[in-house]
């Protein structure tokens, strides 16, 4: 790769991806093609952003698509002679043809220290499992689930009372940091990749809103950890009170009863930020 002008494309439709693109230009890099969803796609999805302004400002072609595997994406990668395609903040899974279309492949990021924590819901699981550190991995996408070769990683320390809101922000910041750290290596052809040790791999399953239920058989410490793990931007932990449901966004632990306290093993969960809704609403 050395000596060749590397041509890079970037696919995203969320703020995290836009932050990464902005960082590329801050450090003096450039893109040869931007890819995003058509304006009407996912327009009501939380975090949906548009690339029109930055593409216009940087005079970069912008391709708007319905799906990452559309034939027009494949054709654009070929037409623009793309060497690397970043796919970040994109929920659709790229198929083999797209993964193999750029000269050197596609780059993604995953919010764990791979091979630990392949799969879904990485931020909640890191807190639920009581980890004292996690991170973000920049890796070459392949047809497996988070199984590709690692380009680089960044470590994030997890404090004892860290919330999903705080960890999510640190994960976003680490994505940008990894762009800053490895961009030069990517574009000058000196990037080195390391194969994952598949024997050390763990897989974390997806989570549903129902998994935020606080039950009477939990210890108060388990419930408080659940509250921190699924608070914003996730659906929240909840406790059912007859026909009503208390959604708890933050809570403290107490050994004595109080207003709205939830009695659990070993103490009381004291809701700090919460809302009460009717279950049929």
GROMACS .gro file of C-alpha atoms in nm:
model
  281
    1UNK     CA    1   0.000   0.000   0.000
    2UNK     CA    2   0.289   0.238   0.070
    3UNK     CA    3   0.316   0.527  -0.176
    4UNK     CA    4  -0.036   0.489  -0.311
    5UNK     CA    5  -0.297   0.762  -0.263
    6UNK     CA    6  -0.550   0.582  -0.044
    7UNK     CA    7  -0.911   0.663  -0.126
    8UNK     CA    8  -1.158   0.643   0.161
    9UNK     CA    9  -1.538   0.639   0.186
   10UNK     CA   10  -1.748   0.674   0.501
   11UNK     CA   11  -2.102   0.543   0.563
   12UNK     CA   12  -2.303   0.674   0.858
   13UNK     CA   13  -2.642   0.819   0.953
   14UNK     CA   14  -2.590   0.904   1.323
   15UNK     CA   15  -2.409   1.174   1.522
   16UNK     CA   16  -2.126   0.942   1.623
   17UNK     CA   17  -2.034   0.887   1.259
   18UNK     CA   18  -2.058   1.258   1.183
   19UNK     CA   19  -1.826   1.329   1.478
   20UNK     CA   20  -1.574   1.084   1.330
   21UNK     CA   21  -1.599   1.253   0.988
   22UNK     CA   22  -1.548   1.595   1.147
   23UNK     CA   23  -1.240   1.462   1.325
   24UNK     CA   24  -1.095   1.335   0.997
   25UNK     CA   25  -1.109   1.689   0.857
   26UNK     CA   26  -0.980   1.843   1.183
   27UNK     CA   27  -0.661   1.636   1.156
   28UNK     CA   28  -0.611   1.725   0.790
   29UNK     CA   29  -0.762   1.417   0.629
   30UNK     CA   30  -1.023   1.396   0.359
   31UNK     CA   31  -1.283   1.157   0.220
   32UNK     CA   32  -1.354   1.065  -0.140
   33UNK     CA   33  -1.717   0.959  -0.089
   34UNK     CA   34  -1.980   0.988   0.186
   35UNK     CA   35  -2.273   0.747   0.211
   36UNK     CA   36  -2.590   0.793   0.416
   37UNK     CA   37  -2.955   0.691   0.422
   38UNK     CA   38  -3.210   0.864   0.200
   39UNK     CA   39  -3.369   1.158   0.377
   40UNK     CA   40  -3.702   0.985   0.441
   41UNK     CA   41  -3.541   0.670   0.585
   42UNK     CA   42  -3.533   0.650   0.966
   43UNK     CA   43  -3.613   1.022   0.988
   44UNK     CA   44  -3.790   0.965   1.321
   45UNK     CA   45  -3.511   0.749   1.463
   46UNK     CA   46  -3.334   0.903   1.760
   47UNK     CA   47  -2.992   1.035   1.663
   48UNK     CA   48  -3.056   1.042   1.287
   49UNK     CA   49  -2.835   1.304   1.121
   50UNK     CA   50  -2.776   1.427   0.766
   51UNK     CA   51  -2.445   1.469   0.585
   52UNK     CA   52  -2.554   1.727   0.326
   53UNK     CA   53  -2.381   2.022   0.495
   54UNK     CA   54  -2.043   1.863   0.558
   55UNK     CA   55  -2.040   1.696   0.215
   56UNK     CA   56  -2.110   2.034   0.054
   57UNK     CA   57  -1.855   2.216   0.270
   58UNK     CA   58  -1.583   1.963   0.185
   59UNK     CA   59  -1.691   1.921  -0.178
   60UNK     CA   60  -1.730   1.544  -0.139
   61UNK     CA   61  -1.981   1.333  -0.335
   62UNK     CA   62  -2.274   1.220  -0.117
   63UNK     CA   63  -2.461   0.900  -0.200
   64UNK     CA   64  -2.804   0.854  -0.037
   65UNK     CA   65  -2.925   0.494  -0.023
   66UNK     CA   66  -3.195   0.265   0.110
   67UNK     CA   67  -2.959  -0.015   0.213
   68UNK     CA   68  -2.584  -0.065   0.241
   69UNK     CA   69  -2.605  -0.371   0.015
   70UNK     CA   70  -2.778  -0.187  -0.272
   71UNK     CA   71  -2.619  -0.231  -0.614
   72UNK     CA   72  -2.561   0.145  -0.638
   73UNK     CA   73  -2.331   0.127  -0.333
   74UNK     CA   74  -2.126  -0.145  -0.496
   75UNK     CA   75  -2.106   0.058  -0.817
   76UNK     CA   76  -2.004   0.376  -0.632
   77UNK     CA   77  -1.722   0.196  -0.450
   78UNK     CA   78  -1.593   0.082  -0.788
   79UNK     CA   79  -1.649   0.415  -0.965
   80UNK     CA   80  -1.463   0.612  -0.698
   81UNK     CA   81  -1.190   0.347  -0.666
   82UNK     CA   82  -1.241   0.322  -0.290
   83UNK     CA   83  -0.964   0.149  -0.095
   84UNK     CA   84  -1.120   0.158   0.254
   85UNK     CA   85  -1.486   0.200   0.350
   86UNK     CA   86  -1.571   0.301   0.706
   87UNK     CA   87  -1.912   0.175   0.820
   88UNK     CA   88  -1.982   0.333   1.160
   89UNK     CA   89  -2.314   0.399   1.332
   90UNK     CA   90  -2.498   0.190   1.074
   91UNK     CA   91  -2.750  -0.077   1.178
   92UNK     CA   92  -2.768  -0.262   0.846
   93UNK     CA   93  -2.528  -0.556   0.803
   94UNK     CA   94  -2.298  -0.532   0.503
   95UNK     CA   95  -2.287  -0.846   0.288
   96UNK     CA   96  -1.985  -1.015   0.134
   97UNK     CA   97  -1.993  -0.818  -0.194
   98UNK     CA   98  -1.977  -0.482  -0.015
   99UNK     CA   99  -1.714  -0.602   0.232
  100UNK     CA  100  -1.491  -0.716  -0.052
  101UNK     CA  101  -1.555  -0.426  -0.292
  102UNK     CA  102  -1.302  -0.174  -0.151
  103UNK     CA  103  -0.941  -0.257  -0.234
  104UNK     CA  104  -0.846  -0.331   0.127
  105UNK     CA  105  -1.187  -0.382   0.287
  106UNK     CA  106  -1.423  -0.218   0.533
  107UNK     CA  107  -1.353  -0.076   0.880
  108UNK     CA  108  -1.599  -0.076   1.169
  109UNK     CA  109  -1.589  -0.015   1.542
  110UNK     CA  110  -1.732  -0.211   1.834
  111UNK     CA  111  -1.768  -0.078   2.191
  112UNK     CA  112  -1.579  -0.355   2.372
  113UNK     CA  113  -1.222  -0.479   2.388
  114UNK     CA  114  -1.264  -0.755   2.133
  115UNK     CA  115  -1.269  -1.053   2.138
  116UNK     CA  116  -1.455  -0.991   2.465
  117UNK     CA  117  -1.818  -0.888   2.428
  118UNK     CA  118  -1.899  -0.965   2.069
  119UNK     CA  119  -2.264  -0.903   1.989
  120UNK     CA  120  -2.515  -0.654   2.118
  121UNK     CA  121  -2.590  -0.413   2.405
  122UNK     CA  122  -2.222  -0.363   2.488
  123UNK     CA  123  -2.269  -0.058   2.710
  124UNK     CA  124  -2.541  -0.205   2.937
  125UNK     CA  125  -2.361  -0.538   2.964
  126UNK     CA  126  -2.031  -0.378   3.067
  127UNK     CA  127  -2.210  -0.221   3.365
  128UNK     CA  128  -2.428  -0.524   3.445
  129UNK     CA  129  -2.123  -0.749   3.451
  130UNK     CA  130  -1.949  -0.518   3.695
  131UNK     CA  131  -1.647  -0.467   3.467
  132UNK     CA  132  -1.390  -0.213   3.579
  133UNK     CA  133  -1.289  -0.141   3.222
  134UNK     CA  134  -1.412  -0.175   2.867
  135UNK     CA  135  -1.317   0.002   2.546
  136UNK     CA  136  -1.365   0.042   2.174
  137UNK     CA  137  -1.212  -0.174   1.902
  138UNK     CA  138  -1.145  -0.054   1.547
  139UNK     CA  139  -1.144  -0.362   1.326
  140UNK     CA  140  -1.172  -0.491   0.972
  141UNK     CA  141  -1.526  -0.607   0.903
  142UNK     CA  142  -1.578  -0.963   0.787
  143UNK     CA  143  -1.886  -1.184   0.757
  144UNK     CA  144  -1.869  -1.291   1.121
  145UNK     CA  145  -2.009  -1.098   1.416
  146UNK     CA  146  -1.728  -0.873   1.541
  147UNK     CA  147  -1.468  -1.133   1.441
  148UNK     CA  148  -1.240  -0.934   1.209
  149UNK     CA  149  -0.876  -0.837   1.252
  150UNK     CA  150  -0.805  -0.555   1.501
  151UNK     CA  151  -0.654  -0.226   1.377
  152UNK     CA  152  -0.650  -0.061   1.718
  153UNK     CA  153  -0.819  -0.040   2.056
  154UNK     CA  154  -0.876   0.219   2.327
  155UNK     CA  155  -0.944   0.141   2.693
  156UNK     CA  156  -1.223   0.305   2.898
  157UNK     CA  157  -1.217   0.280   3.278
  158UNK     CA  158  -1.555   0.213   3.442
  159UNK     CA  159  -1.610   0.373   3.782
  160UNK     CA  160  -1.818   0.203   4.054
  161UNK     CA  161  -2.124   0.425   3.999
  162UNK     CA  162  -2.088   0.492   3.627
  163UNK     CA  163  -2.415   0.510   3.435
  164UNK     CA  164  -2.494   0.403   3.080
  165UNK     CA  165  -2.529   0.772   2.992
  166UNK     CA  166  -2.172   0.841   3.104
  167UNK     CA  167  -2.026   0.527   2.948
  168UNK     CA  168  -2.209   0.588   2.620
  169UNK     CA  169  -2.049   0.934   2.602
  170UNK     CA  170  -1.704   0.791   2.673
  171UNK     CA  171  -1.758   0.528   2.402
  172UNK     CA  172  -1.847   0.803   2.154
  173UNK     CA  173  -1.538   1.001   2.251
  174UNK     CA  174  -1.320   0.692   2.209
  175UNK     CA  175  -1.450   0.637   1.855
  176UNK     CA  176  -1.325   0.985   1.766
  177UNK     CA  177  -0.997   0.924   1.950
  178UNK     CA  178  -0.935   0.604   1.750
  179UNK     CA  179  -0.995   0.792   1.424
  180UNK     CA  180  -0.738   1.049   1.536
  181UNK     CA  181  -0.493   0.781   1.650
  182UNK     CA  182  -0.501   0.552   1.346
  183UNK     CA  183  -0.606   0.768   1.050
  184UNK     CA  184  -0.248   0.840   0.936
  185UNK     CA  185  -0.157   0.470   0.946
  186UNK     CA  186  -0.465   0.385   0.742
  187UNK     CA  187  -0.404   0.638   0.467
  188UNK     CA  188  -0.028   0.602   0.440
  189UNK     CA  189  -0.053   0.224   0.413
  190UNK     CA  190   0.131   0.139   0.734
  191UNK     CA  191  -0.166   0.012   0.936
  192UNK     CA  192  -0.097  -0.318   1.108
  193UNK     CA  193  -0.373  -0.562   1.195
  194UNK     CA  194  -0.383  -0.831   1.459
  195UNK     CA  195  -0.598  -1.141   1.443
  196UNK     CA  196  -0.838  -1.194   1.731
  197UNK     CA  197  -0.783  -1.487   1.966
  198UNK     CA  198  -1.112  -1.664   1.902
  199UNK     CA  199  -1.048  -1.896   2.199
  200UNK     CA  200  -1.088  -1.595   2.428
  201UNK     CA  201  -1.405  -1.468   2.261
  202UNK     CA  202  -1.723  -1.404   2.457
  203UNK     CA  203  -2.061  -1.314   2.311
  204UNK     CA  204  -2.312  -1.083   2.475
  205UNK     CA  205  -2.677  -1.127   2.372
  206UNK     CA  206  -2.914  -0.853   2.267
  207UNK     CA  207  -3.141  -0.696   2.526
  208UNK     CA  208  -3.509  -0.599   2.513
  209UNK     CA  209  -3.687  -0.325   2.708
  210UNK     CA  210  -3.851  -0.601   2.916
  211UNK     CA  211  -3.504  -0.695   3.045
  212UNK     CA  212  -3.512  -0.375   3.251
  213UNK     CA  213  -3.766  -0.522   3.494
  214UNK     CA  214  -3.678  -0.500   3.865
  215UNK     CA  215  -3.805  -0.809   4.049
  216UNK     CA  216  -3.850  -0.880   4.419
  217UNK     CA  217  -3.589  -1.157   4.418
  218UNK     CA  218  -3.311  -0.912   4.325
  219UNK     CA  219  -3.070  -0.772   4.579
  220UNK     CA  220  -3.082  -0.397   4.613
  221UNK     CA  221  -2.728  -0.381   4.468
  222UNK     CA  222  -2.835  -0.579   4.158
  223UNK     CA  223  -3.133  -0.348   4.105
  224UNK     CA  224  -2.924  -0.033   4.142
  225UNK     CA  225  -2.675  -0.167   3.890
  226UNK     CA  226  -2.960  -0.245   3.649
  227UNK     CA  227  -3.086   0.113   3.683
  228UNK     CA  228  -2.740   0.249   3.592
  229UNK     CA  229  -2.702   0.000   3.304
  230UNK     CA  230  -3.025   0.080   3.120
  231UNK     CA  231  -3.076   0.449   3.192
  232UNK     CA  232  -3.063   0.704   2.906
  233UNK     CA  233  -3.017   0.651   2.614
  234UNK     CA  234  -3.171   0.309   2.685
  235UNK     CA  235  -3.535   0.236   2.781
  236UNK     CA  236  -3.483   0.243   3.158
  237UNK     CA  237  -3.532   0.005   3.450
  238UNK     CA  238  -3.885  -0.035   3.582
  239UNK     CA  239  -4.090  -0.173   3.868
  240UNK     CA  240  -4.458  -0.263   3.835
  241UNK     CA  241  -4.704  -0.125   4.091
  242UNK     CA  242  -5.040  -0.286   4.008
  243UNK     CA  243  -5.174  -0.102   3.704
  244UNK     CA  244  -4.889   0.148   3.712
  245UNK     CA  245  -4.524   0.120   3.617
  246UNK     CA  246  -4.242   0.317   3.775
  247UNK     CA  247  -3.961   0.382   3.528
  248UNK     CA  248  -3.645   0.456   3.728
  249UNK     CA  249  -3.368   0.657   3.561
  250UNK     CA  250  -3.147   0.697   3.869
  251UNK     CA  251  -3.161   0.558   4.223
  252UNK     CA  252  -2.981   0.528   4.554
  253UNK     CA  253  -2.950   0.239   4.799
  254UNK     CA  254  -3.084   0.268   5.154
  255UNK     CA  255  -3.121   0.033   5.446
  256UNK     CA  256  -3.436   0.217   5.561
  257UNK     CA  257  -3.773   0.272   5.395
  258UNK     CA  258  -3.871   0.598   5.222
  259UNK     CA  259  -4.130   0.741   4.981
  260UNK     CA  260  -4.156   0.535   4.662
  261UNK     CA  261  -3.884   0.300   4.790
  262UNK     CA  262  -3.872  -0.047   4.636
  263UNK     CA  263  -3.813  -0.316   4.900
  264UNK     CA  264  -3.556  -0.570   4.783
  265UNK     CA  265  -3.315  -0.819   4.934
  266UNK     CA  266  -3.073  -0.638   5.161
  267UNK     CA  267  -3.236  -0.296   5.154
  268UNK     CA  268  -3.441  -0.042   4.963
  269UNK     CA  269  -3.396   0.107   4.619
  270UNK     CA  270  -3.474   0.478   4.645
  271UNK     CA  271  -3.578   0.628   4.309
  272UNK     CA  272  -3.416   0.969   4.250
  273UNK     CA  273  -3.519   1.039   3.892
  274UNK     CA  274  -3.828   0.847   3.790
  275UNK     CA  275  -4.169   0.862   3.625
  276UNK     CA  276  -4.489   0.671   3.693
  277UNK     CA  277  -4.704   0.570   3.395
  278UNK     CA  278  -5.011   0.356   3.343
  279UNK     CA  279  -4.913   0.022   3.192
  280UNK     CA  280  -5.178   0.044   2.921
  281UNK     CA  281  -5.068   0.394   2.816
   0.00000   0.00000   0.00000
